[in-house]
C-alpha cells in the first residue's frame, strides 16, 4: 500500500509517499481502507519534533523509526477484523483514532477507538472528527467542567479544535463564548461556529475584560503556550479553569505558581488526547461514553467541522504548509480513496 512516511524530523518536505507492506490487524484491532485522513497541528509538531506531551517524548525510549508514520485520524471502511473483535464487520463505514499511521491507504486501530458511522454522516465529514471532537468535548466537559451559564474563552478559535469547541460550548449551555484569532479574516468563520465575539491576538486580554465587565471568564482553553498562555491566564476570573492543550507557539513549557492561582482560586490543567485514548486499555467503557456524548453533538446537535481544503496523499507537504501558515480555517483532509 501507499503511505506517507518521514525518515527525519524537519520541514514539510520530509513527508514522502512510499510503498510499504499492507498492515494486518492484531488481536482487538481492525484495519481500515482509508477514504480520508485528517491533518492536524499535532501532525505538524510530530513531523518537526516527534510526538510529545508537555515537551517530553510521548513514549520515552521509543526509537524515531517507530514514529515515522504521521496521521492520527481516518475515516473509511473496515477491511479486516482481528481476533476478538465482534462489534465491526468488513465493509462497515467507520471513523477511527489511529495514534499514528493515518496518512495511508490502510490504517490499523484498536477497536475501542473506532466509531461506527450513522448513515447521516459522510466519510468526508467523519474524517474531521476522531481527534477534534473528543478533544474539544473533554476539554470543556471533563477537564474544564463546563456548567450552564459559564463564560468560555478559546484560543485558535477558527482552527480545527476551535471550530468544534465554540459549538460545543454553546450546546453545553455557556452564556458567552469568546474566540481569539490571529487575523480578522478568520472572524467570520469563528462567528459561524458558536462564538459570540471574536477578538484578535493583539488585544484579546483587554477585550475579554471589557466583554465580561472586568470579571474574566470561567473557562479558558489554550493551545498556543508561551506569552499567549500567560495572557490567557490573566483573562480567567474567580474560581475559573484554565486548560492548556498544545504549544503551537513552540515556546518553553509553562509553569504556574501560587501567585497566579491563589488570589482568584484558579485551576490550571493540561490535557492530551493521547492520554484520553490510552484510557481505552484501562477503562474502555468510560472512553466510549465520552466519545458517545461527543458524537451525539454531531448526530443530534448538528455540530460541523467544515473542510476548508482537501489534498492528495502525495500533497501532504502542502497541507502541512497551509496549516503552519496560520491562514487556514476549519479542517484540512487528505483524500485517499472514495
Ligand atoms: N492536547 C490534545 O489532545 C490536542 C489534540 C488535538 C490538537 N491539539 C492542539 O490544538 C491546537 C489546534 O490543533 P488543530 O489540529 O485543530 O489545528 P488548527 O487550530 O486547525 O491550526 C493551528 C492554529 O494554531 C494557531 N497558531 C497559533 N500560533 C501559531 C503558530 N506559531 N504557528 C502556527 N499556528 C499557530 C493558528 O491560528 P491563529 O493564526 O488564528 O492563531 C492555526 O490556525 C494545536 O496546538 C494542537 O497541537 C491538542
Short mmCIF file of C-alpha atoms and ligand atoms in Angstrom, two decimals:
data_model
loop_
_atom_site.label_atom_id
_atom_site.label_comp_id
_atom_site.label_asym_id
_atom_site.label_seq_id
_atom_site.Cartn_x
_atom_site.Cartn_y
_atom_site.Cartn_z
CA UNK A 1 0.00 0.00 0.00
CA UNK A 2 0.98 3.67 -0.29
CA UNK A 3 1.72 5.55 2.90
CA UNK A 4 3.29 8.83 3.93
CA UNK A 5 6.49 8.45 5.95
CA UNK A 6 9.19 10.75 7.27
CA UNK A 7 12.70 9.47 7.77
CA UNK A 8 13.96 12.58 9.50
CA UNK A 9 12.37 15.34 11.56
CA UNK A 10 12.08 18.64 9.71
CA UNK A 11 10.02 20.84 7.40
CA UNK A 12 7.00 19.72 5.30
CA UNK A 13 9.22 18.28 2.53
CA UNK A 14 10.39 15.42 4.77
CA UNK A 15 6.93 13.86 4.14
CA UNK A 16 7.20 11.30 1.28
CA UNK A 17 4.80 8.73 -0.18
CA UNK A 18 6.33 5.23 -0.32
CA UNK A 19 5.18 1.62 -0.80
CA UNK A 20 5.02 -0.32 2.49
CA UNK A 21 3.60 -3.79 3.33
CA UNK A 22 -0.17 -3.91 3.95
CA UNK A 23 -0.69 -3.91 7.73
CA UNK A 24 -2.73 -6.70 9.35
CA UNK A 25 -4.87 -6.13 12.46
CA UNK A 26 -3.67 -7.81 15.65
CA UNK A 27 -5.95 -9.11 18.43
CA UNK A 28 -8.51 -6.45 19.39
CA UNK A 29 -7.66 -4.32 16.35
CA UNK A 30 -9.13 -3.75 12.92
CA UNK A 31 -7.77 -2.50 9.64
CA UNK A 32 -9.49 0.20 7.60
CA UNK A 33 -9.40 1.03 3.89
CA UNK A 34 -8.88 4.75 4.35
CA UNK A 35 -11.15 7.18 2.50
CA UNK A 36 -9.91 10.38 4.15
CA UNK A 37 -7.22 11.17 6.71
CA UNK A 38 -7.43 14.21 8.96
CA UNK A 39 -4.50 16.64 9.10
CA UNK A 40 -3.97 18.29 12.48
CA UNK A 41 -1.44 20.58 14.08
CA UNK A 42 -0.23 17.65 16.18
CA UNK A 43 0.99 16.03 12.94
CA UNK A 44 2.97 19.18 12.17
CA UNK A 45 4.52 19.06 15.64
CA UNK A 46 5.30 15.34 15.25
CA UNK A 47 6.94 15.87 11.86
CA UNK A 48 9.10 18.65 13.24
CA UNK A 49 9.90 17.25 16.68
CA UNK A 50 8.36 13.80 17.22
CA UNK A 51 5.18 13.01 19.14
CA UNK A 52 5.50 14.73 22.51
CA UNK A 53 3.40 15.70 25.51
CA UNK A 54 4.34 18.80 27.51
CA UNK A 55 7.73 18.95 25.82
CA UNK A 56 8.52 15.31 26.69
CA UNK A 57 8.58 12.43 24.18
CA UNK A 58 5.15 10.76 24.15
CA UNK A 59 6.70 7.40 24.93
CA UNK A 60 10.16 7.81 26.37
CA UNK A 61 12.61 5.41 24.77
CA UNK A 62 10.70 4.93 21.51
CA UNK A 63 13.12 4.91 18.58
CA UNK A 64 12.47 7.56 15.95
CA UNK A 65 11.93 4.74 13.46
CA UNK A 66 8.69 3.89 15.25
CA UNK A 67 7.35 7.41 14.86
CA UNK A 68 7.85 7.81 11.14
CA UNK A 69 4.22 7.47 10.10
CA UNK A 70 2.07 10.60 10.61
CA UNK A 71 -1.70 10.86 10.99
CA UNK A 72 -3.90 10.06 13.97
CA UNK A 73 -7.39 10.01 12.46
CA UNK A 74 -9.12 8.46 9.47
CA UNK A 75 -12.48 7.57 8.02
CA UNK A 76 -13.09 4.63 5.73
CA UNK A 77 -14.46 1.10 5.54
CA UNK A 78 -13.46 -1.83 7.73
CA UNK A 79 -11.09 -4.05 5.75
CA UNK A 80 -10.46 -6.86 8.25
CA UNK A 81 -11.10 -7.50 11.93
CA UNK A 82 -8.54 -9.00 14.31
CA UNK A 83 -9.10 -11.78 16.83
CA UNK A 84 -11.77 -10.96 19.41
CA UNK A 85 -13.35 -8.05 17.52
CA UNK A 86 -17.08 -8.64 17.27
CA UNK A 87 -18.54 -5.13 17.06
CA UNK A 88 -17.48 -4.44 13.45
CA UNK A 89 -17.81 -6.21 10.11
CA UNK A 90 -15.81 -5.77 6.89
CA UNK A 91 -17.25 -3.05 4.65
CA UNK A 92 -18.72 -1.07 7.56
CA UNK A 93 -18.23 2.73 7.44
CA UNK A 94 -16.17 3.95 10.41
CA UNK A 95 -14.07 6.79 11.79
CA UNK A 96 -11.03 5.96 13.90
CA UNK A 97 -8.32 7.42 16.10
CA UNK A 98 -5.21 5.58 14.98
CA UNK A 99 -2.41 7.01 17.22
CA UNK A 100 -0.20 7.22 14.09
CA UNK A 101 -0.02 5.91 10.52
CA UNK A 102 -3.26 7.55 9.37
CA UNK A 103 -1.79 9.09 6.19
CA UNK A 104 -2.01 5.77 4.33
CA UNK A 105 -4.24 3.60 2.17
CA UNK A 106 -4.75 1.14 5.05
CA UNK A 107 -4.74 2.10 8.74
CA UNK A 108 -4.91 -0.09 11.85
CA UNK A 109 -6.63 0.94 15.08
CA UNK A 110 -7.76 -0.72 18.31
CA UNK A 111 -11.49 -1.49 18.06
CA UNK A 112 -12.21 0.70 21.12
CA UNK A 113 -11.04 3.82 19.27
CA UNK A 114 -13.14 3.03 16.18
CA UNK A 115 -16.60 4.56 15.84
CA UNK A 116 -19.39 3.21 13.64
CA UNK A 117 -20.85 5.95 11.48
CA UNK A 118 -24.53 6.77 11.43
CA UNK A 119 -25.94 6.78 7.87
CA UNK A 120 -26.35 10.56 8.02
CA UNK A 121 -22.60 11.15 8.35
CA UNK A 122 -20.45 11.08 5.17
CA UNK A 123 -16.95 9.60 5.19
CA UNK A 124 -15.62 13.09 4.37
CA UNK A 125 -17.30 14.71 7.37
CA UNK A 126 -16.39 11.77 9.61
CA UNK A 127 -12.65 12.18 8.97
CA UNK A 128 -12.73 15.62 10.58
CA UNK A 129 -13.90 14.25 13.92
CA UNK A 130 -11.87 11.50 15.67
CA UNK A 131 -9.29 13.92 17.07
CA UNK A 132 -11.01 17.32 17.32
CA UNK A 133 -14.40 16.19 18.59
CA UNK A 134 -13.45 14.08 21.66
CA UNK A 135 -10.62 16.54 22.41
CA UNK A 136 -12.86 19.61 22.43
CA UNK A 137 -15.55 17.70 24.34
CA UNK A 138 -13.12 16.53 27.03
CA UNK A 139 -11.51 19.99 27.28
CA UNK A 140 -14.85 21.61 28.03
CA UNK A 141 -16.77 18.96 29.92
CA UNK A 142 -14.24 16.65 31.61
CA UNK A 143 -11.27 18.94 32.33
CA UNK A 144 -12.90 22.40 32.13
CA UNK A 145 -16.07 21.16 33.93
CA UNK A 146 -18.38 23.41 31.92
CA UNK A 147 -21.56 24.43 33.76
CA UNK A 148 -24.72 26.13 32.48
CA UNK A 149 -24.12 29.89 32.28
CA UNK A 150 -20.31 29.73 32.24
CA UNK A 151 -18.31 32.09 30.03
CA UNK A 152 -15.67 30.47 27.81
CA UNK A 153 -12.57 31.79 26.01
CA UNK A 154 -10.91 29.72 23.24
CA UNK A 155 -7.56 30.49 21.58
CA UNK A 156 -7.22 29.36 17.94
CA UNK A 157 -10.98 29.76 17.56
CA UNK A 158 -11.11 29.34 13.78
CA UNK A 159 -8.92 26.19 13.66
CA UNK A 160 -9.97 22.55 13.91
CA UNK A 161 -10.32 22.26 17.69
CA UNK A 162 -11.51 25.87 17.97
CA UNK A 163 -14.34 25.38 15.47
CA UNK A 164 -15.65 22.40 17.42
CA UNK A 165 -15.07 23.94 20.87
CA UNK A 166 -17.15 27.03 20.03
CA UNK A 167 -20.13 24.93 19.00
CA UNK A 168 -19.81 22.50 21.94
CA UNK A 169 -19.53 25.34 24.46
CA UNK A 170 -22.74 26.86 23.12
CA UNK A 171 -24.53 23.48 23.11
CA UNK A 172 -23.25 22.89 26.65
CA UNK A 173 -25.04 25.98 27.97
CA UNK A 174 -22.28 28.60 28.03
CA UNK A 175 -23.70 32.09 28.44
CA UNK A 176 -20.98 33.65 26.27
CA UNK A 177 -18.27 32.13 24.09
CA UNK A 178 -15.26 34.30 23.13
CA UNK A 179 -12.73 33.30 20.49
CA UNK A 180 -9.25 34.55 19.65
CA UNK A 181 -7.78 34.51 16.12
CA UNK A 182 -4.59 35.94 14.65
CA UNK A 183 -6.25 37.88 11.86
CA UNK A 184 -9.61 39.46 11.19
CA UNK A 185 -10.09 37.29 8.05
CA UNK A 186 -10.91 34.37 10.36
CA UNK A 187 -13.58 36.19 12.34
CA UNK A 188 -16.46 35.27 10.05
CA UNK A 189 -15.64 31.54 10.26
CA UNK A 190 -15.49 31.69 14.07
CA UNK A 191 -18.73 33.63 14.38
CA UNK A 192 -20.46 30.79 12.48
CA UNK A 193 -19.00 28.27 14.94
CA UNK A 194 -20.73 29.21 18.18
CA UNK A 195 -18.68 32.28 19.14
CA UNK A 196 -20.48 35.40 20.36
CA UNK A 197 -17.44 37.64 19.95
CA UNK A 198 -14.10 37.10 18.28
CA UNK A 199 -11.01 39.06 19.29
CA UNK A 200 -7.61 39.37 17.67
CA UNK A 201 -4.48 38.16 19.39
CA UNK A 202 -3.02 41.64 19.91
CA UNK A 203 -5.80 42.87 22.22
CA UNK A 204 -7.74 39.82 23.43
CA UNK A 205 -6.92 40.18 27.13
CA UNK A 206 -8.21 43.77 27.27
CA UNK A 207 -11.21 42.79 25.09
CA UNK A 208 -12.17 39.96 27.46
CA UNK A 209 -12.04 42.30 30.45
CA UNK A 210 -14.43 44.69 28.68
CA UNK A 211 -16.74 41.88 27.48
CA UNK A 212 -17.02 40.33 30.97
CA UNK A 213 -17.33 43.61 32.87
CA UNK A 214 -13.88 43.03 34.40
CA UNK A 215 -14.79 39.60 35.86
CA UNK A 216 -12.83 37.39 33.44
CA UNK A 217 -14.04 34.06 32.05
CA UNK A 218 -14.95 30.82 33.81
CA UNK A 219 -13.09 28.57 31.36
CA UNK A 220 -10.15 29.33 29.05
CA UNK A 221 -8.70 26.83 26.54
CA UNK A 222 -5.17 27.48 25.27
CA UNK A 223 -3.33 25.52 22.54
CA UNK A 224 -0.72 28.23 21.89
CA UNK A 225 1.50 28.35 25.01
CA UNK A 226 4.25 30.91 25.72
CA UNK A 227 3.15 34.52 26.14
CA UNK A 228 -0.38 33.68 24.95
CA UNK A 229 -0.75 31.18 27.80
CA UNK A 230 0.28 33.82 30.35
CA UNK A 231 -2.03 36.47 28.92
CA UNK A 232 -4.90 33.97 28.74
CA UNK A 233 -4.40 33.16 32.43
CA UNK A 234 -4.94 36.83 33.26
CA UNK A 235 -8.30 36.66 31.47
CA UNK A 236 -9.60 33.88 33.80
CA UNK A 237 -11.93 35.02 36.59
CA UNK A 238 -12.67 33.84 40.14
CA UNK A 239 -12.79 30.04 40.51
CA UNK A 240 -12.08 29.81 36.79
CA UNK A 241 -10.47 26.85 35.00
CA UNK A 242 -7.63 27.25 32.52
CA UNK A 243 -6.78 24.27 30.30
CA UNK A 244 -3.57 24.08 28.27
CA UNK A 245 -3.71 21.56 25.42
CA UNK A 246 -0.97 22.48 22.98
CA UNK A 247 2.07 24.56 22.21
CA UNK A 248 1.64 25.90 18.67
CA UNK A 249 3.99 28.76 19.61
CA UNK A 250 6.81 26.27 20.24
CA UNK A 251 7.80 28.16 23.40
CA UNK A 252 9.15 26.58 26.60
CA UNK A 253 6.59 24.53 28.59
CA UNK A 254 4.70 26.78 31.03
CA UNK A 255 4.97 26.85 34.81
CA UNK A 256 2.37 28.32 37.14
CA UNK A 257 2.76 29.29 40.77
CA UNK A 258 0.74 30.23 43.82
CA UNK A 259 0.81 33.92 42.93
CA UNK A 260 -1.30 33.31 39.84
CA UNK A 261 -3.72 30.76 41.27
CA UNK A 262 -4.40 31.65 44.95
CA UNK A 263 -5.90 35.14 44.62
CA UNK A 264 -8.87 34.07 42.48
CA UNK A 265 -8.88 30.32 43.17
CA UNK A 266 -7.96 29.49 39.60
CA UNK A 267 -7.29 25.90 38.50
CA UNK A 268 -4.77 25.20 35.75
CA UNK A 269 -4.90 21.86 33.92
CA UNK A 270 -3.31 20.15 30.95
CA UNK A 271 -4.87 17.70 28.53
CA UNK A 272 -3.72 15.29 25.83
CA UNK A 273 -5.97 13.25 23.57
CA UNK A 274 -3.29 10.53 23.61
CA UNK A 275 -3.75 10.13 27.35
CA UNK A 276 -7.53 10.05 26.87
CA UNK A 277 -7.32 7.38 24.19
CA UNK A 278 -4.88 5.42 26.35
CA UNK A 279 -7.90 5.03 28.66
CA UNK A 280 -9.04 2.52 26.01
CA UNK A 281 -6.94 -0.13 27.78
CA UNK A 282 -7.87 0.59 31.40
CA UNK A 283 -11.47 1.83 31.04
CA UNK A 284 -12.90 1.31 27.54
CA UNK A 285 -16.47 1.90 28.72
CA UNK A 286 -15.61 5.37 30.02
CA UNK A 287 -13.86 6.29 26.75
CA UNK A 288 -16.83 5.05 24.73
CA UNK A 289 -19.18 7.04 26.98
CA UNK A 290 -17.25 10.30 26.46
CA UNK A 291 -16.92 9.69 22.71
CA UNK A 292 -20.59 8.74 22.51
CA UNK A 293 -21.64 12.04 24.13
CA UNK A 294 -19.31 13.94 21.80
CA UNK A 295 -20.61 12.19 18.68
CA UNK A 296 -24.19 12.88 19.81
CA UNK A 297 -23.42 16.58 19.34
CA UNK A 298 -22.87 15.84 15.65
CA UNK A 299 -25.78 13.50 15.07
CA UNK A 300 -28.35 15.21 17.31
CA UNK A 301 -26.96 18.73 17.63
CA UNK A 302 -25.83 19.36 14.06
CA UNK A 303 -22.24 20.15 15.01
CA UNK A 304 -19.97 20.53 11.96
CA UNK A 305 -16.27 20.95 11.33
CA UNK A 306 -16.13 22.37 7.77
CA UNK A 307 -13.36 21.11 5.48
CA UNK A 308 -11.53 24.12 4.07
CA UNK A 309 -9.05 22.22 1.88
CA UNK A 310 -8.50 18.67 0.63
CA UNK A 311 -5.21 17.24 -0.70
CA UNK A 312 -3.96 14.00 -2.32
CA UNK A 313 -1.67 11.77 -0.20
CA UNK A 314 1.41 12.99 -2.12
CA UNK A 315 0.44 16.59 -1.36
CA UNK A 316 0.66 16.11 2.42
CA UNK A 317 3.56 18.64 2.49
CA UNK A 318 1.20 21.27 1.01
CA UNK A 319 -1.39 20.52 3.70
CA UNK A 320 1.25 20.98 6.41
CA UNK A 321 2.47 24.22 4.84
CA UNK A 322 -1.07 25.58 4.81
CA UNK A 323 -1.69 24.62 8.46
CA UNK A 324 1.58 26.24 9.53
CA UNK A 325 0.86 29.41 7.56
CA UNK A 326 -1.89 30.37 10.06
CA UNK A 327 -4.23 31.18 7.18
CA UNK A 328 -6.43 28.05 7.30
CA UNK A 329 -9.79 27.73 8.99
CA UNK A 330 -11.77 24.60 9.90
CA UNK A 331 -10.24 21.25 8.96
CA UNK A 332 -7.75 20.02 6.35
CA UNK A 333 -8.05 16.50 4.92
CA UNK A 334 -6.05 14.10 2.78
CA UNK A 335 -8.23 12.31 0.21
CA UNK A 336 -7.01 8.74 -0.03
CA UNK A 337 -9.79 6.83 -1.81
CA UNK A 338 -13.54 7.22 -2.03
N1 LIG B 1 -3.94 18.16 23.66
C1 LIG B 1 -4.57 17.48 22.73
O1 LIG B 1 -5.04 16.40 22.95
C2 LIG B 1 -4.71 18.06 21.36
C3 LIG B 1 -5.46 17.40 20.38
C4 LIG B 1 -5.58 18.00 19.15
C5 LIG B 1 -4.95 19.22 18.91
N2 LIG B 1 -4.23 19.79 19.89
C6 LIG B 1 -3.60 21.09 19.70
O2 LIG B 1 -4.63 22.01 19.42
C7 LIG B 1 -4.15 23.02 18.58
C8 LIG B 1 -5.02 23.11 17.38
O3 LIG B 1 -4.88 21.92 16.61
P1 LIG B 1 -5.66 21.76 15.24
O4 LIG B 1 -5.20 20.47 14.67
O5 LIG B 1 -7.11 21.99 15.46
O6 LIG B 1 -5.00 22.92 14.37
P2 LIG B 1 -5.64 24.28 13.86
O7 LIG B 1 -6.23 25.01 15.01
O8 LIG B 1 -6.52 23.99 12.69
O9 LIG B 1 -4.35 25.04 13.34
C9 LIG B 1 -3.43 25.59 14.25
C10 LIG B 1 -3.80 27.04 14.57
O10 LIG B 1 -2.95 27.46 15.62
C11 LIG B 1 -2.85 28.86 15.59
N3 LIG B 1 -1.47 29.25 15.89
C12 LIG B 1 -1.12 29.97 16.96
N4 LIG B 1 0.19 30.14 17.00
C13 LIG B 1 0.69 29.54 15.90
C14 LIG B 1 1.99 29.39 15.37
N5 LIG B 1 3.06 29.91 15.99
N6 LIG B 1 2.13 28.70 14.21
C15 LIG B 1 1.09 28.16 13.58
N7 LIG B 1 -0.18 28.27 14.07
C16 LIG B 1 -0.38 28.96 15.20
C17 LIG B 1 -3.28 29.28 14.19
O11 LIG B 1 -4.47 30.02 14.36
P3 LIG B 1 -4.37 31.61 14.54
O12 LIG B 1 -3.44 32.06 13.44
O13 LIG B 1 -5.75 32.13 14.35
O14 LIG B 1 -3.80 31.84 15.90
C18 LIG B 1 -3.53 27.99 13.43
O15 LIG B 1 -4.63 28.09 12.56
C19 LIG B 1 -2.68 22.67 18.29
O16 LIG B 1 -1.87 23.31 19.26
C20 LIG B 1 -2.65 21.18 18.53
O17 LIG B 1 -1.37 20.71 18.85
C21 LIG B 1 -4.09 19.25 21.10
#
